[in-house]
Amino acid sequence: MTSEITLFVNPTAGSGRGARAAQPAASALRDAGFSVRTVLGEDADDALRRAKDAVAGGTGALIAVGGDGMMSLALQAVAGTSTPLGAVAVGTGNDFARALGLPVRDPAAAGRLAADALKAGTARAIDLGRVGERWFGSVLASGFDSRVNDRGNRMRRVGGRFKYDLAILAELAAFRPVPYRVRLDGGPVREIEATLIAVGNGTAYGGGMRICADAVMDDGLFDVTVVGACSRTTLLKVFPRVYKGTHLGHPVVSVHRVSSIELAAAGVTAYADGEPLGALPLTATCVPGAVRVLAG
């Protein structure tokens, strides 16, 4: 293993926490005897190109500094390679890091944990989801939740979590079930109406909403949470329970464990790890052991 480590930094994550977090994380790695190189990009495409170059050049690890969006970008560079991925989680949501039990908003602790894992050789192999050439680590969202994302992204004058609270209220006002065509593990096509379908490699999205609360990141399977067609009143009762994962016990909710899923629905955009993935239809496949992460 090379002693040179690459910090992959989003300077704007968490209202500037990304830039501030890079220094204590780098110091922790240097104190452990590693050489640290920092990679920034002019935009997402440029940053990803630089990260891929670092991986191809034999860096000892790629350590993403930022939120779930930065982790998602880093996955595109390391998935399917032997290069381990570290996380210095300082964004708004940090669902990927939380699912792995990593430090959140403590960059020095995250840097020390990454250094310890590298020295001990204890990188953990976990599964990833794949849609075409795109990888995801946490949850693929479609339906009500993805429409909330769509609306929130259009709200330019409001920031932070409040923006998405407003988006939820607005989508509730326009709420209607989505007609889906679904195929699980290559089986028969099912036509169903649902409020949302979430495909979980990890447990949560949106900064702690445990939509796929029982998902395990190294079992070779997705947890697919289907919130069936329901009234606005029922949705208002069920949705707050997602923060504790207790929504899974509601009669309108079902969970399926599968290695692949095909989803089709008109006018629905899918999001993966909080980033827009594209319009349905799509096929998502769980790829076992697709990445090695620096976890305790």
XYZ file of C-alpha atoms in Angstrom:
296
model
C 0.000 0.000 0.000
C 1.333 3.420 -0.947
C 1.652 5.965 1.851
C 0.178 8.740 -0.308
C -3.492 9.415 0.446
C -5.814 11.578 -1.629
C -8.275 13.932 0.051
C -11.178 14.546 -2.322
C -12.646 17.826 -1.105
C -15.923 19.644 -1.698
C -15.137 23.113 -0.312
C -18.811 24.180 -0.329
C -20.240 21.197 1.600
C -22.202 22.077 4.727
C -22.031 25.838 4.091
C -18.245 25.817 3.896
C -17.522 23.018 6.392
C -15.886 20.990 3.621
C -12.984 23.405 3.194
C -12.534 23.808 6.953
C -12.693 20.057 7.546
C -9.915 19.174 5.137
C -7.171 20.579 7.371
C -7.808 18.597 10.598
C -8.442 15.429 8.575
C -5.182 15.917 6.690
C -3.320 16.618 9.935
C -4.604 13.381 11.468
C -3.448 11.405 8.430
C -0.038 13.088 8.381
C 0.406 12.460 12.104
C -0.141 8.772 11.326
C 2.694 8.862 8.784
C 0.792 9.301 5.532
C 1.541 11.762 2.756
C -1.608 13.707 1.847
C -2.533 15.158 -1.508
C -5.675 17.281 -1.939
C -7.895 17.110 -5.028
C -10.387 19.841 -5.866
C -12.273 20.431 -9.069
C -13.644 23.370 -10.991
C -16.973 21.507 -11.199
C -18.276 17.995 -10.577
C -17.024 16.603 -13.891
C -13.550 18.049 -13.398
C -13.422 16.835 -9.784
C -14.427 13.314 -10.814
C -11.797 13.245 -13.565
C -9.121 14.245 -11.048
C -10.311 11.630 -8.545
C -10.216 8.919 -11.210
C -6.699 10.010 -12.161
C -5.624 9.664 -8.524
C -7.102 6.159 -8.333
C -5.493 5.142 -11.621
C -2.201 6.576 -10.344
C -2.208 4.188 -7.391
C -3.238 6.378 -4.462
C -3.423 4.453 -1.181
C -6.981 5.640 -0.533
C -9.492 8.207 -1.729
C -10.986 10.048 1.244
C -14.031 12.157 0.387
C -14.532 15.328 2.433
C -18.093 16.637 2.197
C -21.640 15.339 2.270
C -23.532 12.559 0.546
C -23.139 14.241 -2.832
C -19.362 14.108 -2.476
C -19.502 10.496 -1.318
C -21.584 9.694 -4.397
C -19.020 11.355 -6.652
C -16.183 9.472 -4.949
C -17.993 6.158 -5.458
C -17.887 6.734 -9.210
C -14.088 6.855 -8.968
C -13.399 3.879 -6.666
C -16.221 1.383 -7.299
C -14.911 -1.822 -8.806
C -11.285 -0.986 -7.944
C -9.043 -2.058 -5.072
C -8.665 1.537 -3.825
C -10.367 1.972 -0.426
C -12.780 4.825 0.216
C -12.725 6.957 3.350
C -15.335 9.474 4.459
C -14.942 12.759 6.308
C -18.648 13.499 6.629
C -19.289 17.214 7.044
C -22.291 17.769 4.779
C -25.952 18.319 5.515
C -27.240 14.743 5.357
C -24.276 12.369 5.844
C -26.488 9.287 5.485
C -23.752 7.160 3.890
C -21.332 7.766 6.774
C -24.003 7.208 9.423
C -24.976 3.873 7.893
C -21.353 2.762 8.270
C -21.020 4.054 11.828
C -18.416 6.662 10.827
C -17.804 9.961 12.648
C -20.057 12.802 11.511
C -18.910 16.436 11.597
C -15.732 15.448 13.426
C -13.043 15.597 10.726
C -10.099 14.879 13.041
C -11.786 11.718 14.356
C -12.688 10.681 10.796
C -9.081 11.197 9.702
C -7.766 9.114 12.618
C -10.246 6.319 11.914
C -9.225 6.226 8.247
C -5.542 6.139 9.196
C -6.096 3.332 11.717
C -8.066 1.277 9.190
C -5.367 1.721 6.562
C -2.603 0.679 8.941
C -4.570 -2.309 10.222
C -5.730 -3.339 6.746
C -9.339 -3.489 7.941
C -11.134 -1.907 4.984
C -14.666 -3.342 4.838
C -16.142 -4.601 1.573
C -19.709 -3.390 1.041
C -22.262 -3.659 -1.736
C -23.259 -0.860 -4.077
C -26.241 -0.292 -6.312
C -25.675 0.231 -10.012
C -27.880 1.815 -12.667
C -26.139 1.730 -16.027
C -22.697 3.223 -15.333
C -23.843 5.029 -12.182
C -23.140 3.675 -8.688
C -24.991 4.479 -5.479
C -24.316 3.626 -1.854
C -27.436 4.568 0.095
C -30.941 4.857 -1.390
C -32.502 5.269 -4.811
C -35.707 7.292 -4.445
C -38.702 7.475 -6.762
C -42.217 8.834 -6.379
C -43.319 11.250 -3.667
C -39.806 11.606 -2.243
C -38.181 12.269 -5.612
C -40.881 14.830 -6.442
C -40.015 16.588 -3.180
C -36.397 16.671 -4.390
C -37.489 18.038 -7.760
C -39.493 20.820 -6.133
C -36.787 21.597 -3.571
C -34.192 21.959 -6.328
C -36.418 24.541 -8.009
C -36.605 26.659 -4.818
C -33.687 29.030 -5.337
C -34.553 31.593 -2.683
C -34.800 29.175 0.250
C -31.901 27.157 1.645
C -31.122 24.324 4.030
C -33.526 21.837 5.530
C -36.356 24.428 5.574
C -36.434 24.300 1.784
C -37.293 20.610 1.813
C -39.886 21.034 4.543
C -41.610 23.562 2.272
C -41.234 21.213 -0.676
C -42.906 18.402 1.304
C -45.859 20.657 2.131
C -46.201 21.716 -1.493
C -46.067 18.129 -2.762
C -48.621 17.042 -0.185
C -51.010 19.618 -1.620
C -50.536 18.092 -5.086
C -50.302 14.511 -3.806
C -51.430 11.615 -5.977
C -50.289 7.955 -6.184
C -47.942 6.928 -8.986
C -48.828 4.083 -11.406
C -45.685 1.871 -11.532
C -44.598 -1.136 -13.515
C -42.207 -3.178 -11.347
C -40.159 -6.317 -11.951
C -38.283 -7.939 -9.024
C -35.319 -10.249 -9.739
C -36.446 -10.843 -13.300
C -39.892 -12.105 -12.259
C -43.244 -11.099 -13.686
C -44.064 -7.431 -14.265
C -46.404 -6.059 -11.630
C -48.576 -3.024 -12.190
C -49.155 -1.209 -8.907
C -50.077 2.206 -7.612
C -47.705 3.476 -4.940
C -46.850 6.649 -3.110
C -43.146 5.903 -3.457
C -40.680 3.099 -4.059
C -37.264 3.372 -2.406
C -34.419 0.999 -3.269
C -32.061 0.742 -0.312
C -28.481 -0.455 -0.290
C -28.152 1.663 2.842
C -30.796 2.582 5.358
C -31.516 6.291 5.016
C -31.804 9.381 2.873
C -32.612 13.040 3.419
C -30.489 13.410 6.530
C -31.777 10.576 8.689
C -35.059 9.409 7.149
C -34.730 5.653 7.648
C -36.842 4.690 4.674
C -35.094 1.298 4.323
C -34.370 0.924 8.027
C -33.399 -2.768 7.975
C -31.091 -2.634 4.939
C -27.673 -4.251 5.377
C -24.822 -2.959 3.237
C -23.004 -6.270 2.762
C -25.759 -8.867 2.284
C -25.867 -8.752 -1.531
C -29.471 -7.529 -1.545
C -31.477 -4.335 -1.770
C -34.259 -3.598 0.687
C -37.064 -2.209 -1.479
C -39.583 -0.196 0.525
C -42.943 0.284 -1.163
C -45.362 2.781 0.350
C -48.597 1.826 -1.335
C -51.369 4.036 -2.588
C -52.918 5.853 0.340
C -54.784 8.993 1.257
C -53.090 12.266 2.116
C -54.228 11.763 5.711
C -52.581 8.335 5.908
C -49.380 9.661 4.372
C -49.255 12.437 6.975
C -49.513 9.792 9.694
C -46.967 7.414 8.180
C -44.300 9.784 6.900
C -43.082 11.180 10.272
C -42.417 7.603 11.434
C -39.685 7.270 8.818
C -37.155 8.965 11.136
C -37.287 5.998 13.518
C -37.961 3.369 10.876
C -41.255 2.400 12.505
C -43.160 3.099 9.269
C -42.153 -0.390 8.113
C -44.796 -1.897 10.375
C -47.677 0.070 8.840
C -50.132 -1.944 6.675
C -49.636 0.353 3.690
C -45.862 -0.369 3.644
C -44.203 -3.503 2.264
C -40.534 -4.499 1.983
C -38.951 -6.778 -0.616
C -35.358 -8.078 -0.560
C -34.008 -8.464 -4.083
C -30.770 -8.322 -6.037
C -32.291 -6.372 -8.940
C -35.346 -4.261 -9.684
C -36.825 -2.716 -12.802
C -38.930 0.409 -12.269
C -41.080 2.249 -14.804
C -43.434 5.186 -14.266
C -44.323 8.188 -16.381
C -43.076 11.595 -15.284
C -40.949 10.354 -12.363
C -37.299 11.303 -11.854
C -35.141 8.949 -9.796
C -32.588 10.224 -7.284
C -29.697 8.177 -5.918
C -27.721 9.327 -2.854
C -29.665 12.589 -3.135
C -28.428 13.282 -6.678
C -30.643 13.235 -9.802
C -30.251 9.962 -11.668
C -32.683 10.471 -14.530
C -36.217 9.660 -15.559
C -37.705 6.204 -15.140
C -37.620 3.518 -16.517
C -34.435 2.087 -15.029
C -32.919 -1.148 -13.784
C -30.967 -1.172 -10.512
C -28.658 -4.063 -9.610
C -26.991 -4.783 -6.276
C -23.264 -5.496 -6.816
C -21.776 -7.387 -3.854
C -18.454 -6.148 -2.461
C -18.185 -3.377 -5.045
C -16.160 -1.019 -2.824
C -13.883 -1.216 0.209
C -14.552 1.419 2.863
C -12.346 2.583 5.712
C -14.601 1.770 8.644
C -13.935 0.717 12.203
